[in-house]
Coordinates of C-alpha atoms in Angstrom, one line a residue:
X1 CA 16.8 16.5 -6.5
X2 CA 16.1 19.7 -8.0
X3 CA 12.7 18.0 -10.2
X4 CA 11.5 17.0 -6.2
X5 CA 12.4 20.4 -4.9
X6 CA 10.4 22.2 -7.6
X7 CA 7.1 19.6 -7.3
X8 CA 7.3 20.5 -3.5
X9 CA 7.5 24.4 -3.7
X10 CA 7.6 26.1 0.0
X11 CA 7.2 22.2 1.4
X12 CA 10.3 21.3 0.4
X13 CA 12.0 22.0 3.5
X14 CA 9.8 20.4 6.0
X15 CA 9.8 17.1 4.1
X16 CA 13.7 17.1 3.0
X17 CA 15.2 18.4 5.5
X18 CA 13.7 16.8 8.9
X19 CA 15.7 14.2 10.9
X20 CA 14.0 11.6 12.3
X21 CA 15.0 11.0 16.1
X22 CA 11.9 8.9 17.5
X23 CA 13.0 5.1 15.9
X24 CA 16.4 5.6 15.3
X25 CA 17.1 4.3 11.4
X26 CA 19.8 1.9 12.1
X27 CA 17.4 -0.2 13.5
X28 CA 15.0 -0.3 10.4
X29 CA 15.2 -3.0 7.3
X30 CA 15.7 -0.4 4.7
X31 CA 14.6 -1.6 0.9
X32 CA 18.1 -2.2 -0.9
X33 CA 18.9 -4.7 -4.2
X34 CA 19.4 -7.0 -1.8
X35 CA 15.8 -7.0 -0.1
X36 CA 14.9 -11.0 -0.7
X37 CA 18.4 -12.5 0.7
X38 CA 18.8 -10.3 3.1
X39 CA 15.7 -10.1 4.5
X40 CA 13.3 -13.4 3.2
X41 CA 15.7 -15.7 2.8
X42 CA 15.3 -16.4 6.7
X43 CA 11.5 -16.7 6.8
X44 CA 9.6 -19.9 6.0
X45 CA 8.3 -18.4 2.5
X46 CA 9.3 -21.6 -0.2
X47 CA 11.4 -21.4 -3.1
X48 CA 8.8 -20.3 -5.4
X49 CA 7.5 -17.7 -3.3
X50 CA 10.8 -15.7 -2.6
X51 CA 10.9 -16.0 -6.5
X52 CA 7.6 -14.1 -7.3
X53 CA 9.0 -11.1 -4.5
X54 CA 11.9 -11.2 -6.4
X55 CA 10.3 -10.9 -9.7
X56 CA 8.0 -7.9 -8.2
X57 CA 11.5 -6.3 -7.2
X58 CA 12.9 -6.8 -10.8
X59 CA 11.0 -4.8 -12.8
X60 CA 9.5 -1.7 -13.8
X61 CA 11.4 1.6 -13.8
X62 CA 12.1 0.8 -10.2
X63 CA 13.9 -3.0 -10.8
X64 CA 17.0 -3.3 -8.7
X65 CA 16.6 -0.6 -6.0
X66 CA 13.9 -2.7 -3.6
X67 CA 11.7 -0.4 -3.9
X68 CA 8.0 -0.2 -5.6
X69 CA 5.2 1.5 -7.6
X70 CA 2.5 -0.4 -8.0
X71 CA -1.0 0.7 -10.1
X72 CA -3.9 -0.4 -8.5
X73 CA -7.0 -0.2 -9.9
X74 CA -9.8 -1.9 -7.8
X75 CA -11.9 1.4 -7.9
X76 CA -14.9 0.0 -10.5
X77 CA -15.9 -1.9 -7.8
X78 CA -15.0 -0.2 -4.5
X79 CA -16.1 2.8 -5.2
X80 CA -18.6 2.1 -7.9
X81 CA -17.4 2.2 -11.7
X82 CA -19.1 5.7 -12.8
X83 CA -17.5 7.5 -10.2
X84 CA -13.6 5.8 -10.6
X85 CA -13.9 6.0 -14.7
X86 CA -16.0 8.7 -15.3
X87 CA -13.1 11.9 -15.3
X88 CA -11.8 9.1 -18.3
X89 CA -14.0 6.5 -19.4
X90 CA -10.9 4.9 -21.7
X91 CA -10.0 3.1 -18.5
X92 CA -13.3 1.0 -18.2
X93 CA -11.3 -1.2 -21.4
X94 CA -9.2 -3.8 -18.4
X95 CA -6.3 -3.2 -21.5
X96 CA -5.6 0.8 -20.3
X97 CA -5.4 0.2 -17.2
X98 CA -2.5 -2.7 -17.5
X99 CA -1.2 -0.1 -20.0
X100 CA -0.7 2.5 -17.9
X101 CA 1.0 0.2 -15.8
X102 CA 3.2 -1.3 -18.2
X103 CA 4.4 2.0 -19.9
X104 CA 4.0 3.7 -16.4
X105 CA 6.9 1.6 -15.5
X106 CA 5.2 0.0 -12.9
X107 CA 6.7 -2.6 -10.6
X108 CA 3.4 -4.4 -10.5
X109 CA -0.3 -3.7 -11.4
X110 CA -2.9 -4.9 -8.7
X111 CA -6.9 -5.4 -9.7
X112 CA -9.7 -7.2 -10.0
X113 CA -9.9 -11.0 -11.4
X114 CA -12.0 -9.5 -14.1
X115 CA -9.7 -7.2 -15.0
X116 CA -6.5 -9.2 -15.2
X117 CA -8.7 -12.1 -16.4
X118 CA -9.6 -10.1 -19.4
X119 CA -6.6 -9.8 -20.9
X120 CA -3.8 -12.8 -18.7
X121 CA -2.7 -14.3 -22.0
X122 CA -1.8 -11.1 -23.4
X123 CA 0.4 -9.2 -20.6
X124 CA 0.4 -11.9 -17.7
X125 CA 4.5 -12.6 -18.8
X126 CA 4.9 -8.9 -19.2
X127 CA 4.3 -6.9 -15.9
X128 CA 3.4 -9.0 -12.3
X129 CA 0.0 -9.1 -11.6
X130 CA -1.4 -8.9 -8.2
X131 CA -4.8 -10.0 -8.1
X132 CA -7.3 -8.4 -5.3
X133 CA -9.2 -11.6 -4.1
X134 CA -11.9 -9.3 -1.8
X135 CA -14.2 -6.1 -2.1
X136 CA -16.7 -4.0 -0.8
X137 CA -19.0 -3.2 -3.4
X138 CA -21.6 -0.2 -3.1
X139 CA -24.7 -1.9 -4.4
X140 CA -25.9 -3.1 -1.4
X141 CA -28.0 -0.9 0.5
X142 CA -27.4 -0.2 3.1
X143 CA -23.9 -0.8 2.6
X144 CA -22.2 -1.9 5.4
X145 CA -18.4 -2.3 6.3
X146 CA -17.7 -5.6 4.7
X147 CA -14.8 -7.4 2.3
X148 CA -16.5 -10.6 0.5
X149 CA -14.4 -12.5 -1.4
X150 CA -14.3 -12.7 -5.5
X151 CA -12.9 -15.6 -6.2
X152 CA -9.8 -18.0 -5.5
X153 CA -6.7 -18.4 -4.4
X154 CA -6.4 -21.1 -7.4
X155 CA -8.1 -18.8 -9.5
X156 CA -5.3 -16.4 -9.5
X157 CA -2.3 -18.9 -9.8
X158 CA -4.3 -20.2 -13.3
X159 CA -4.0 -16.2 -14.4
X160 CA -0.4 -16.7 -13.8
X161 CA -0.4 -14.2 -10.8
X162 CA 3.0 -13.2 -9.1
X163 CA 0.8 -11.8 -5.7
X164 CA -2.7 -12.1 -4.4
X165 CA -3.8 -9.0 -2.9
X166 CA -6.5 -8.9 0.1
X167 CA -8.5 -6.0 2.6
X168 CA -9.3 -6.1 6.1
X169 CA -11.5 -3.8 7.6
X170 CA -9.9 -3.6 11.4
X171 CA -12.2 -2.4 13.5
X172 CA -15.3 -3.4 11.8
X173 CA -17.8 -5.9 13.0
X174 CA -16.7 -8.2 10.1
X175 CA -13.1 -8.0 10.8
X176 CA -11.9 -11.7 12.4
X177 CA -14.1 -13.5 9.5
X178 CA -12.3 -11.6 7.4
X179 CA -9.3 -12.0 9.6
X180 CA -9.9 -16.0 9.3
X181 CA -10.5 -15.6 5.7
X182 CA -7.8 -14.1 4.1
X183 CA -5.1 -15.5 6.7
X184 CA -6.3 -19.0 4.9
X185 CA -6.1 -17.3 1.8
X186 CA -2.4 -16.3 2.3
X187 CA -1.3 -19.6 3.3
X188 CA -2.5 -21.1 0.3
X189 CA -1.1 -18.3 -1.6
X190 CA 2.3 -18.9 -0.3
X191 CA 1.9 -22.9 -0.9
X192 CA 1.3 -22.2 -4.5
X193 CA 4.0 -19.7 -4.4
X194 CA 2.7 -16.4 -4.6
X195 CA 3.4 -13.3 -2.6
X196 CA 0.5 -11.5 -0.5
X197 CA 0.0 -7.9 -0.3
X198 CA -2.3 -6.4 2.5
X199 CA -4.9 -3.4 2.5
X200 CA -4.8 -3.4 6.2
X201 CA -7.4 -0.2 6.5
X202 CA -9.8 0.5 9.2
X203 CA -13.4 1.1 9.7
X204 CA -15.7 1.6 12.7
X205 CA -18.3 4.5 12.7
X206 CA -16.8 4.9 16.1
X207 CA -13.2 6.3 15.3
X208 CA -14.7 9.5 14.7
X209 CA -14.6 11.6 17.7
X210 CA -15.2 14.8 18.8
X211 CA -14.9 16.0 14.8
X212 CA -11.6 14.1 14.4
X213 CA -11.3 10.7 11.9
X214 CA -8.9 8.4 13.2
X215 CA -9.1 6.2 10.4
X216 CA -5.7 7.4 9.9
X217 CA -4.4 8.2 13.1
X218 CA -0.9 6.3 13.2
X219 CA -1.7 4.3 16.6
X220 CA -4.7 2.6 15.2
X221 CA -2.8 2.2 11.7
X222 CA 0.0 0.8 13.2
X223 CA -1.5 -1.7 15.3
X224 CA -3.5 -2.6 11.9
X225 CA 0.0 -3.5 10.2
X226 CA 1.1 -5.5 13.0
X227 CA -1.8 -7.3 12.7
X228 CA -1.2 -8.0 8.9
X229 CA 2.5 -8.8 9.1
X230 CA 0.8 -11.7 11.9
X231 CA -1.0 -13.4 9.1
X232 CA 2.1 -13.0 6.7
X233 CA 1.6 -10.7 4.8
X234 CA 4.6 -10.1 3.1
X235 CA 3.8 -6.4 2.0
X236 CA 1.6 -4.2 3.7
X237 CA -0.5 -1.4 2.1
X238 CA -1.6 1.7 4.9
X239 CA -2.5 5.4 4.3
X240 CA -0.6 7.8 5.1
X241 CA -0.9 8.8 8.6
X242 CA -3.3 11.9 9.3
X243 CA -2.8 12.2 13.1
X244 CA -2.4 10.2 16.3
X245 CA -3.2 9.7 19.9
X246 CA -6.5 7.3 18.3
X247 CA -6.6 4.2 21.1
X248 CA -6.6 7.3 23.9
X249 CA -9.5 9.9 22.0
X250 CA -11.8 6.9 21.3
X251 CA -11.3 4.8 24.7
X252 CA -10.6 1.5 23.9
X253 CA -7.6 -0.8 23.3
X254 CA -4.4 -0.3 24.8
X255 CA -1.2 1.6 24.4
X256 CA 1.5 3.6 26.5
X257 CA 2.9 7.0 26.9
X258 CA 6.0 6.1 24.9
X259 CA 4.2 5.9 21.7
X260 CA 3.3 9.6 21.7
X261 CA 5.9 10.7 23.9
X262 CA 9.0 8.8 22.4
X263 CA 7.9 6.8 19.0
X264 CA 6.2 9.6 17.5
X265 CA 6.1 13.4 17.0
X266 CA 3.4 15.4 14.7
X267 CA 5.9 15.5 11.6
X268 CA 4.3 13.2 8.9
X269 CA 7.7 11.3 8.6
X270 CA 7.9 10.6 12.2
X271 CA 4.2 9.1 12.1
X272 CA 5.0 6.9 9.2
X273 CA 8.2 5.4 10.8
X274 CA 5.9 4.5 13.7
X275 CA 4.1 2.4 10.5
X276 CA 7.3 0.9 9.1
X277 CA 8.2 0.0 12.5
X278 CA 4.9 -1.9 12.9
X279 CA 6.0 -4.3 10.0
X280 CA 8.7 -6.1 12.2
X281 CA 10.7 -3.2 11.6
X282 CA 10.4 -2.8 8.2
X283 CA 10.9 -6.6 7.3
X284 CA 7.7 -6.3 5.9
X285 CA 7.7 -3.4 3.1
X286 CA 5.0 -0.6 3.8
X287 CA 3.3 0.9 0.5
X288 CA 1.4 4.0 1.5
X289 CA -1.5 4.3 -0.8
X290 CA -1.9 7.6 -3.1
X291 CA -5.2 8.7 -2.1
X292 CA -8.0 10.2 -4.3
X293 CA -7.6 12.6 -6.9
X294 CA -7.7 16.2 -6.2
X295 CA -7.0 17.3 -9.8
X296 CA -4.4 19.9 -10.4
X297 CA -2.4 19.1 -6.7
X298 CA -2.3 15.6 -7.4
X299 CA 1.4 15.8 -8.6
X300 CA 2.7 17.8 -5.3
X301 CA 0.2 15.3 -2.8
X302 CA 1.8 12.5 -5.1
X303 CA 5.8 13.4 -4.6
X304 CA 5.3 14.8 -0.9
X305 CA 3.4 10.7 -0.1
X306 CA 6.2 9.5 -1.8
X307 CA 9.0 11.3 0.0
X308 CA 7.2 10.9 3.2
X309 CA 7.2 6.8 3.0
X310 CA 10.8 6.5 1.6
X311 CA 12.6 8.7 4.3
X312 CA 10.4 6.8 6.8
X313 CA 11.7 3.9 5.3
X314 CA 8.8 2.6 3.7
X315 CA 9.0 0.3 0.4
X316 CA 7.1 2.3 -2.0
X317 CA 3.8 3.9 -3.4
X318 CA 0.8 2.2 -4.8
X319 CA -1.3 5.3 -6.7
X320 CA -3.9 4.7 -9.0
X321 CA -6.9 7.3 -9.1
X322 CA -4.1 10.2 -9.5
X323 CA -3.1 8.1 -12.5
X324 CA -6.0 6.7 -14.1
X325 CA -8.1 9.7 -13.3
X326 CA -6.2 11.7 -16.0
X327 CA -5.0 11.2 -19.7
X328 CA -2.4 8.5 -19.8
X329 CA 0.2 10.9 -20.7
X330 CA -0.6 12.6 -17.7
X331 CA -1.0 9.3 -16.0
X332 CA 2.5 8.0 -16.6
X333 CA 4.0 11.2 -15.9
X334 CA 2.6 11.1 -12.5
X335 CA 3.9 8.0 -12.0
X336 CA 7.3 8.7 -12.9
X337 CA 7.8 11.6 -11.0
X338 CA 6.5 8.9 -7.9
X339 CA 9.3 6.8 -9.2
X340 CA 11.7 9.5 -9.4
X341 CA 11.8 10.1 -5.5
X342 CA 13.2 6.3 -4.9
X343 CA 15.3 7.0 -7.5
X344 CA 16.7 9.8 -6.2
X345 CA 19.9 9.2 -3.7
X346 CA 19.6 12.3 -2.5
X347 CA 16.6 11.5 -1.2
X348 CA 17.7 9.9 2.1
X349 CA 16.3 8.0 5.0
X350 CA 15.3 10.6 7.8

């Protein structure tokens, strides 16, 4: 743990010594080498889907732990290629994206039909592919909070993908259409034997109130996760909570006092545990996003996010920009530092 303590610096005690007294860790389905046998064997997932989940969990430096480290690079569409790859133009080449995931010891690489399709014959058997089905492209003007399909589940299957990924912008005007689209896509993906990963993001201008942004509040993101697992996502991706009380601040939906007095505190680990609980108490693994690159602070931020996710009961980290917006050797080192948190038995469940 000495390396993690060194990276966290003066924040180490706050994150590594916290004891969660909200939702008891004994109630959680925690990641472990037997996750597929212990959790998914009871479900209606078919044999091929169980095999795809096991493939992802058996690859990379975290193989056999139950945890995952995934490299996601769909920012060329979601945030514009120039904005995403200008810091390191080598990643305009799809092969370098997959190489980073391979050399970085990731369980899988998540990207677009175009990126993964360009190198599928060379790499689809070497690292699990997660094909992102839908995107919000930023060239339409004015832009809207919408995700549209860029390809089909069958295309992803033909590519040899282990899983498909998708985003739903919960809270947006288009969210109910997206919900139906992705529920149908996930059902077909399971039929073909692929795993499913849902980016459970929030998008609504009204989720900002009195100068506070509640898009990453624990109560709203927790409910987004719960909707995601309801359409049978096998893994949910969510931003790390930044605050709480979105339902009450905005004045909509339903909640209860216990959500804020018993099930959460203001500690990041307790807020993240509420996200985990909304994924059927961890039956559906929670992966938190690594967020945008801030330069020199990226390593500490990435390790902190990994510590919070692991200690809360999460399944791993999906970190992209912090890794690919820098030279490849530095990106590999950052991914390895994230993975080291999950490999360290001294970083325990809070």
